[in-house]
Amino acid sequence: MTKLTLTFSDAVAQALKAGDPVVALESTIITHGMPFPANLETAQAVEDVVRENGAVPATIAVIDGTIHVGLDAAQLEMLARSKDVVKASGRDLAAVMVTGGSAGTTVSATMRIAALAGIDIFATGGVGGVHRGADQTFDISADLTELGQTGTTVVCAGVKSILDIPKTLEYIETQRVPVVAYRSEDFPAFFTRSSGLKADHTLSSPEEIAQMMITHAQLGSGTGILIANPIPEADALSPDFIDGTIADAVKEAEARGIARKDVTPFLLGRINELSEGKSLTANIALVKNNAALAAKMAVAHARLKRGT
Ligand code: PSU
Ligand code: MN
């Protein structure tokens, strides 16, 4: 038996050692969430946004059987171009590693690894959730159960209406995960600024969120926190347009019998095609927006932990 090794980039290792702000980033968005080359350009741009806002980006993936925390340019490009890397949620990691495989890590796997690495804040686009028709299919993302068990704070833009948003919020509530909307009363729906549902809490500064993270950890619940950051007004899509597109994609997935881990990548790809790239443009904008907020939170959180 050998010890689990995480391979850190120099920048991430140094920052963690010094207690400097670090933001974890997932890689399924690169391998299964966006087409090439937009996936690579976005991954690089998101890392830049984190740096511009004062934190060190730690993109997480499995490469040739090893978990990497912080990737170099060549590794990012390999993931972006590769057609045969696995989509790994937390439960898939060990099997991928033992066979020497490579994987993009989903929100659940990235949270798990971030927690092992000592990174408290993670930015992504959208988390998985309870799918429409889950009463028949039982399709509920492992992201939600991971949020209930791992103390990572996840910044997202809400969840897409490829999911059943009311059921997703109910499930998150059962998992004891606090949901905070940033500078909004409403829980956002990814491409649009409101899902029509209220968020449990509203916070309005990175400092306030950082303080909440510390208090939440002190309370010992052990769960994550979901920060829902609405897409910027200028980048938001019209609800009528995108909801129609999503409904068409969901119908097509059902008709074709798409199931299990293929559902979300199929829907993302089809929505991009059906919207003629409009969904992708919005997706890129909101991921950058989330990365900026996460970096500011990480700066505030590092300051509070240091007591300065
Ligand atoms: N939603 C997006 N883009 C993504 C994903 C979700 O808008 O790339 C990815 C994330 O990695 C998320 C995963 O963790 O899909 C959820 O997959 P599933 O629904 O199979 O649990
Ligand atoms: Mn699923």
Short mmCIF file of C-alpha atoms and ligand atoms in Angstrom, two decimals:
data_model
loop_
_atom_site.label_atom_id
_atom_site.label_comp_id
_atom_site.label_asym_id
_atom_site.label_seq_id
_atom_site.Cartn_x
_atom_site.Cartn_y
_atom_site.Cartn_z
CA MET A 1 0.00 0.00 0.00
CA THR A 2 1.32 3.42 -0.88
CA LYS A 3 0.27 6.83 0.32
CA LEU A 4 -2.05 8.95 -1.78
CA THR A 5 0.01 11.56 -3.57
CA LEU A 6 -1.31 14.83 -4.90
CA THR A 7 0.98 16.55 -7.37
CA PHE A 8 0.98 20.31 -6.86
CA SER A 9 2.16 22.94 -9.32
CA ASP A 10 4.93 25.10 -7.85
CA ALA A 11 2.67 28.16 -7.69
CA VAL A 12 -0.07 26.31 -5.81
CA ALA A 13 2.35 24.58 -3.44
CA GLN A 14 3.99 27.88 -2.55
CA ALA A 15 0.70 29.69 -2.04
CA LEU A 16 -0.70 26.95 0.21
CA LYS A 17 2.45 26.89 2.27
CA ALA A 18 2.35 30.66 2.74
CA GLY A 19 -1.39 30.77 3.46
CA ASP A 20 -1.94 32.86 0.34
CA PRO A 21 -5.31 32.80 -1.46
CA VAL A 22 -5.94 29.84 -3.78
CA VAL A 23 -9.02 29.03 -5.89
CA ALA A 24 -9.70 25.49 -7.10
CA LEU A 25 -11.10 25.04 -10.62
CA GLU A 26 -12.67 21.91 -12.10
CA SER A 27 -11.75 20.24 -15.37
CA THR A 28 -14.90 18.44 -16.56
CA ILE A 29 -15.97 21.81 -17.91
CA ILE A 30 -12.85 21.55 -20.12
CA THR A 31 -13.13 17.87 -21.08
CA HIS A 32 -16.92 17.47 -21.33
CA GLY A 33 -18.53 20.88 -20.87
CA MET A 34 -17.32 22.94 -23.82
CA PRO A 35 -16.06 22.26 -27.36
CA PHE A 36 -12.45 22.80 -28.44
CA PRO A 37 -10.96 25.43 -28.71
CA ALA A 38 -13.40 27.46 -26.57
CA ASN A 39 -12.72 25.05 -23.69
CA LEU A 40 -8.98 25.77 -23.73
CA GLU A 41 -9.36 29.53 -24.20
CA THR A 42 -11.85 29.60 -21.33
CA ALA A 43 -9.69 27.51 -19.01
CA GLN A 44 -6.76 29.87 -19.60
CA ALA A 45 -8.89 33.00 -19.30
CA VAL A 46 -10.47 31.79 -16.06
CA GLU A 47 -7.04 31.17 -14.56
CA ASP A 48 -6.05 34.71 -15.59
CA VAL A 49 -9.15 36.17 -13.95
CA VAL A 50 -8.25 34.40 -10.70
CA ARG A 51 -4.72 35.83 -10.85
CA GLU A 52 -5.94 39.34 -11.70
CA ASN A 53 -8.08 39.22 -8.58
CA GLY A 54 -5.23 38.30 -6.30
CA ALA A 55 -5.40 34.51 -5.95
CA VAL A 56 -3.56 31.49 -7.39
CA PRO A 57 -5.63 29.22 -9.68
CA ALA A 58 -5.49 25.48 -8.97
CA THR A 59 -7.12 23.63 -11.85
CA ILE A 60 -7.60 20.02 -10.76
CA ALA A 61 -7.53 16.90 -12.95
CA VAL A 62 -6.26 13.32 -13.08
CA ILE A 63 -3.40 12.83 -15.54
CA ASP A 64 -1.93 9.39 -16.19
CA GLY A 65 -3.20 8.07 -12.89
CA THR A 66 -2.04 10.99 -10.75
CA ILE A 67 -4.11 13.76 -9.20
CA HIS A 68 -2.79 17.17 -10.20
CA VAL A 69 -3.60 20.34 -8.30
CA GLY A 70 -2.53 23.21 -10.56
CA LEU A 71 -1.85 22.42 -14.22
CA ASP A 72 0.70 23.79 -16.66
CA ALA A 73 -0.16 25.03 -20.16
CA ALA A 74 0.65 21.71 -21.83
CA GLN A 75 -1.54 19.76 -19.40
CA LEU A 76 -4.47 22.13 -19.93
CA GLU A 77 -4.08 21.75 -23.68
CA MET A 78 -3.89 17.96 -23.50
CA LEU A 79 -7.16 17.85 -21.54
CA ALA A 80 -8.83 20.32 -23.88
CA ARG A 81 -7.87 18.38 -27.02
CA SER A 82 -8.29 14.84 -25.75
CA LYS A 83 -11.38 12.92 -26.79
CA ASP A 84 -10.88 9.92 -24.55
CA VAL A 85 -10.38 11.28 -21.05
CA VAL A 86 -12.96 10.14 -18.53
CA LYS A 87 -15.51 12.31 -16.75
CA ALA A 88 -14.75 11.52 -13.12
CA SER A 89 -17.00 12.27 -10.20
CA GLY A 90 -15.62 11.52 -6.74
CA ARG A 91 -16.54 7.85 -6.85
CA ASP A 92 -14.64 7.32 -10.13
CA LEU A 93 -11.27 8.65 -8.96
CA ALA A 94 -9.74 5.50 -7.49
CA ALA A 95 -10.58 3.32 -10.50
CA VAL A 96 -9.22 5.89 -12.94
CA MET A 97 -6.03 6.24 -10.91
CA VAL A 98 -5.30 2.53 -10.54
CA THR A 99 -5.55 2.07 -14.30
CA GLY A 100 -3.29 5.05 -15.02
CA GLY A 101 -6.08 6.95 -16.74
CA SER A 102 -6.74 10.65 -17.19
CA ALA A 103 -9.92 12.42 -16.21
CA GLY A 104 -11.68 15.72 -16.03
CA THR A 105 -12.95 16.10 -12.48
CA THR A 106 -16.59 17.10 -11.88
CA VAL A 107 -17.72 19.36 -9.07
CA SER A 108 -17.96 16.41 -6.68
CA ALA A 109 -14.46 15.10 -7.47
CA THR A 110 -12.94 18.57 -7.47
CA MET A 111 -14.45 19.39 -4.06
CA ARG A 112 -13.09 16.14 -2.66
CA ILE A 113 -9.58 16.83 -3.97
CA ALA A 114 -9.67 20.51 -2.99
CA ALA A 115 -10.52 19.46 0.56
CA LEU A 116 -7.58 17.01 0.63
CA ALA A 117 -5.31 19.74 -0.73
CA GLY A 118 -6.43 22.31 1.84
CA ILE A 119 -8.18 24.60 -0.65
CA ASP A 120 -11.42 26.04 0.74
CA ILE A 121 -12.87 27.81 -2.29
CA PHE A 122 -13.76 26.44 -5.69
CA ALA A 123 -15.22 28.23 -8.72
CA THR A 124 -17.21 26.61 -11.49
CA GLY A 125 -20.04 27.40 -13.91
CA GLY A 126 -22.95 25.26 -12.83
CA VAL A 127 -23.25 22.42 -10.36
CA GLY A 128 -25.13 19.26 -11.16
CA GLY A 129 -28.53 18.71 -9.59
CA VAL A 130 -31.78 16.83 -9.66
CA HIS A 131 -32.70 16.19 -13.28
CA ARG A 132 -36.14 16.76 -14.72
CA GLY A 133 -37.99 13.46 -14.58
CA ALA A 134 -35.87 12.29 -11.63
CA ASP A 135 -38.97 10.68 -10.13
CA GLN A 136 -38.67 8.15 -12.97
CA THR A 137 -34.92 8.12 -13.69
CA PHE A 138 -33.54 8.75 -10.17
CA ASP A 139 -30.96 11.00 -11.87
CA ILE A 140 -29.53 13.17 -9.09
CA SER A 141 -25.97 14.45 -9.42
CA ALA A 142 -23.35 13.24 -6.96
CA ASP A 143 -22.38 16.93 -6.72
CA LEU A 144 -25.26 17.39 -4.30
CA THR A 145 -24.34 14.56 -1.94
CA GLU A 146 -20.72 15.71 -2.01
CA LEU A 147 -21.85 19.21 -1.04
CA GLY A 148 -23.51 17.57 1.95
CA GLN A 149 -20.27 15.94 3.08
CA THR A 150 -17.32 18.08 2.08
CA GLY A 151 -16.59 21.49 3.50
CA THR A 152 -15.66 23.28 0.28
CA THR A 153 -17.35 26.53 -0.69
CA VAL A 154 -18.49 26.34 -4.31
CA VAL A 155 -19.16 29.44 -6.39
CA CYS A 156 -21.56 28.78 -9.27
CA ALA A 157 -24.14 30.68 -11.31
CA GLY A 158 -27.01 28.64 -9.96
CA VAL A 159 -28.25 25.60 -11.82
CA LYS A 160 -29.51 25.34 -15.36
CA SER A 161 -33.05 24.58 -16.21
CA ILE A 162 -31.86 21.32 -17.79
CA LEU A 163 -32.42 20.43 -14.12
CA ASP A 164 -35.50 20.54 -11.96
CA ILE A 165 -34.53 23.63 -9.98
CA PRO A 166 -37.17 23.39 -7.21
CA LYS A 167 -36.27 19.73 -6.56
CA THR A 168 -32.56 20.59 -6.65
CA LEU A 169 -33.06 23.24 -3.96
CA GLU A 170 -35.10 20.80 -1.86
CA TYR A 171 -32.38 18.18 -2.14
CA ILE A 172 -29.66 20.69 -1.21
CA GLU A 173 -31.74 21.69 1.81
CA THR A 174 -31.94 18.04 2.92
CA GLN A 175 -28.17 17.82 2.57
CA ARG A 176 -27.87 20.74 5.08
CA VAL A 177 -26.06 22.90 2.56
CA PRO A 178 -26.58 26.65 2.88
CA VAL A 179 -27.44 28.44 -0.35
CA VAL A 180 -26.37 32.07 -0.61
CA ALA A 181 -27.20 34.32 -3.55
CA TYR A 182 -24.63 37.02 -4.15
CA ARG A 183 -26.17 40.49 -4.28
CA SER A 184 -29.56 39.07 -5.25
CA GLU A 185 -32.69 37.82 -3.52
CA ASP A 186 -33.26 35.15 -6.14
CA PHE A 187 -31.56 31.86 -6.85
CA PRO A 188 -30.15 32.31 -10.38
CA ALA A 189 -30.71 29.88 -13.26
CA PHE A 190 -27.27 29.92 -14.90
CA PHE A 191 -28.14 31.61 -18.24
CA THR A 192 -30.61 33.95 -16.53
CA ARG A 193 -30.39 36.01 -13.35
CA SER A 194 -33.41 34.47 -11.67
CA SER A 195 -34.96 31.03 -11.49
CA GLY A 196 -38.11 32.57 -10.03
CA LEU A 197 -37.19 30.96 -6.71
CA LYS A 198 -35.80 32.76 -3.68
CA ALA A 199 -32.38 31.92 -2.32
CA ASP A 200 -32.18 31.18 1.40
CA HIS A 201 -29.73 33.99 2.08
CA THR A 202 -28.27 37.04 0.40
CA LEU A 203 -24.76 38.29 1.05
CA SER A 204 -23.24 41.29 -0.62
CA SER A 205 -19.48 41.27 -0.23
CA PRO A 206 -16.61 38.76 -0.50
CA GLU A 207 -15.64 39.68 3.08
CA GLU A 208 -19.10 38.77 4.35
CA ILE A 209 -18.95 35.41 2.56
CA ALA A 210 -15.46 34.73 3.93
CA GLN A 211 -16.71 35.42 7.45
CA MET A 212 -19.68 33.12 6.85
CA MET A 213 -17.31 30.36 5.71
CA ILE A 214 -15.34 30.63 8.91
CA THR A 215 -18.43 30.61 11.11
CA HIS A 216 -19.94 27.72 9.14
CA ALA A 217 -16.74 25.70 9.65
CA GLN A 218 -16.70 26.54 13.36
CA LEU A 219 -20.27 25.24 13.65
CA GLY A 220 -18.93 21.88 12.52
CA SER A 221 -21.66 20.76 10.14
CA GLY A 222 -19.01 19.54 7.71
CA THR A 223 -21.03 20.53 4.64
CA GLY A 224 -20.10 22.77 1.77
CA ILE A 225 -21.62 26.17 1.04
CA LEU A 226 -23.19 26.98 -2.31
CA ILE A 227 -22.65 30.55 -3.46
CA ALA A 228 -24.94 31.40 -6.37
CA ASN A 229 -23.59 34.34 -8.35
CA PRO A 230 -26.02 35.57 -11.03
CA ILE A 231 -24.69 35.92 -14.58
CA PRO A 232 -23.89 39.60 -15.35
CA GLU A 233 -26.92 41.42 -16.80
CA ALA A 234 -25.16 42.15 -20.10
CA ASP A 235 -24.40 38.45 -20.69
CA ALA A 236 -27.74 36.97 -19.58
CA LEU A 237 -29.91 35.22 -22.18
CA SER A 238 -33.62 35.79 -22.61
CA PRO A 239 -35.56 33.17 -20.59
CA ASP A 240 -37.98 32.45 -23.44
CA PHE A 241 -35.21 31.77 -25.89
CA ILE A 242 -33.07 29.56 -23.66
CA ASP A 243 -35.93 27.68 -21.97
CA GLY A 244 -37.27 26.61 -25.36
CA THR A 245 -33.84 25.45 -26.44
CA ILE A 246 -33.34 23.52 -23.22
CA ALA A 247 -36.75 21.84 -23.52
CA ASP A 248 -35.88 20.68 -27.05
CA ALA A 249 -32.53 19.29 -25.90
CA VAL A 250 -34.11 17.46 -22.94
CA LYS A 251 -36.72 15.85 -25.24
CA GLU A 252 -34.00 14.74 -27.61
CA ALA A 253 -31.96 13.19 -24.78
CA GLU A 254 -35.02 11.20 -23.66
CA ALA A 255 -35.83 10.07 -27.20
CA ARG A 256 -32.26 8.88 -27.70
CA GLY A 257 -32.12 7.09 -24.37
CA ILE A 258 -29.15 9.09 -23.07
CA ALA A 259 -28.57 8.11 -19.44
CA ARG A 260 -26.32 8.41 -16.39
CA LYS A 261 -23.11 10.39 -16.74
CA ASP A 262 -23.72 11.12 -20.44
CA VAL A 263 -26.85 13.17 -19.78
CA THR A 264 -25.24 16.47 -18.74
CA PRO A 265 -22.51 16.54 -21.45
CA PHE A 266 -25.11 15.64 -24.11
CA LEU A 267 -27.46 18.42 -23.01
CA LEU A 268 -24.67 21.02 -22.82
CA GLY A 269 -23.50 20.13 -26.32
CA ARG A 270 -26.98 20.12 -27.84
CA ILE A 271 -27.95 23.41 -26.19
CA ASN A 272 -24.81 24.97 -27.63
CA GLU A 273 -25.68 23.70 -31.13
CA LEU A 274 -29.36 24.64 -30.93
CA SER A 275 -28.58 28.11 -29.57
CA GLU A 276 -25.94 28.64 -32.28
CA GLY A 277 -23.25 29.27 -29.71
CA LYS A 278 -25.22 31.78 -27.61
CA SER A 279 -25.26 29.42 -24.63
CA LEU A 280 -21.50 28.93 -24.87
CA THR A 281 -20.83 32.68 -24.91
CA ALA A 282 -23.01 33.12 -21.82
CA ASN A 283 -21.36 30.13 -20.15
CA ILE A 284 -17.88 31.59 -20.65
CA ALA A 285 -18.94 34.97 -19.26
CA LEU A 286 -20.48 33.51 -16.13
CA VAL A 287 -17.53 31.23 -15.36
CA LYS A 288 -15.19 34.24 -15.48
CA ASN A 289 -17.58 36.19 -13.28
CA ASN A 290 -17.57 33.33 -10.76
CA ALA A 291 -13.79 33.06 -10.84
CA ALA A 292 -13.47 36.76 -10.03
CA LEU A 293 -15.81 36.48 -7.05
CA ALA A 294 -14.12 33.30 -5.81
CA ALA A 295 -10.69 34.97 -5.98
CA LYS A 296 -11.93 37.98 -4.00
CA MET A 297 -13.45 35.61 -1.44
CA ALA A 298 -10.15 33.73 -1.21
CA VAL A 299 -8.28 36.99 -0.58
CA ALA A 300 -10.72 37.94 2.18
CA HIS A 301 -10.70 34.42 3.64
CA ALA A 302 -6.88 34.23 3.73
CA ARG A 303 -6.80 37.59 5.49
CA LEU A 304 -9.32 36.48 8.13
CA LYS A 305 -7.47 33.20 8.72
CA ARG A 306 -4.24 35.11 9.23
CA GLY A 307 -6.02 37.54 11.51
CA THR A 308 -4.85 40.62 9.61
N1 PSU B 1 -22.95 22.10 -15.71
C1 PSU B 1 -22.39 22.93 -16.62
N2 PSU B 1 -21.17 22.65 -17.13
C2 PSU B 1 -20.48 21.53 -16.75
C3 PSU B 1 -21.08 20.67 -15.78
C4 PSU B 1 -22.29 21.00 -15.30
O1 PSU B 1 -22.97 23.94 -16.97
O2 PSU B 1 -19.38 21.31 -17.26
C5 PSU B 1 -20.30 19.48 -15.31
C6 PSU B 1 -19.69 19.76 -13.94
O3 PSU B 1 -18.40 19.17 -13.90
C7 PSU B 1 -20.62 19.04 -12.99
C8 PSU B 1 -21.01 17.85 -13.83
O4 PSU B 1 -20.01 18.66 -11.78
O5 PSU B 1 -21.18 18.37 -15.13
C9 PSU B 1 -22.26 17.19 -13.32
O6 PSU B 1 -22.47 16.02 -14.03
P1 PSU B 1 -23.67 15.05 -13.59
O7 PSU B 1 -24.92 15.81 -13.91
O8 PSU B 1 -23.48 13.83 -14.44
O9 PSU B 1 -23.51 14.78 -12.14
MN MN B 2 -26.60 12.02 -13.30
#
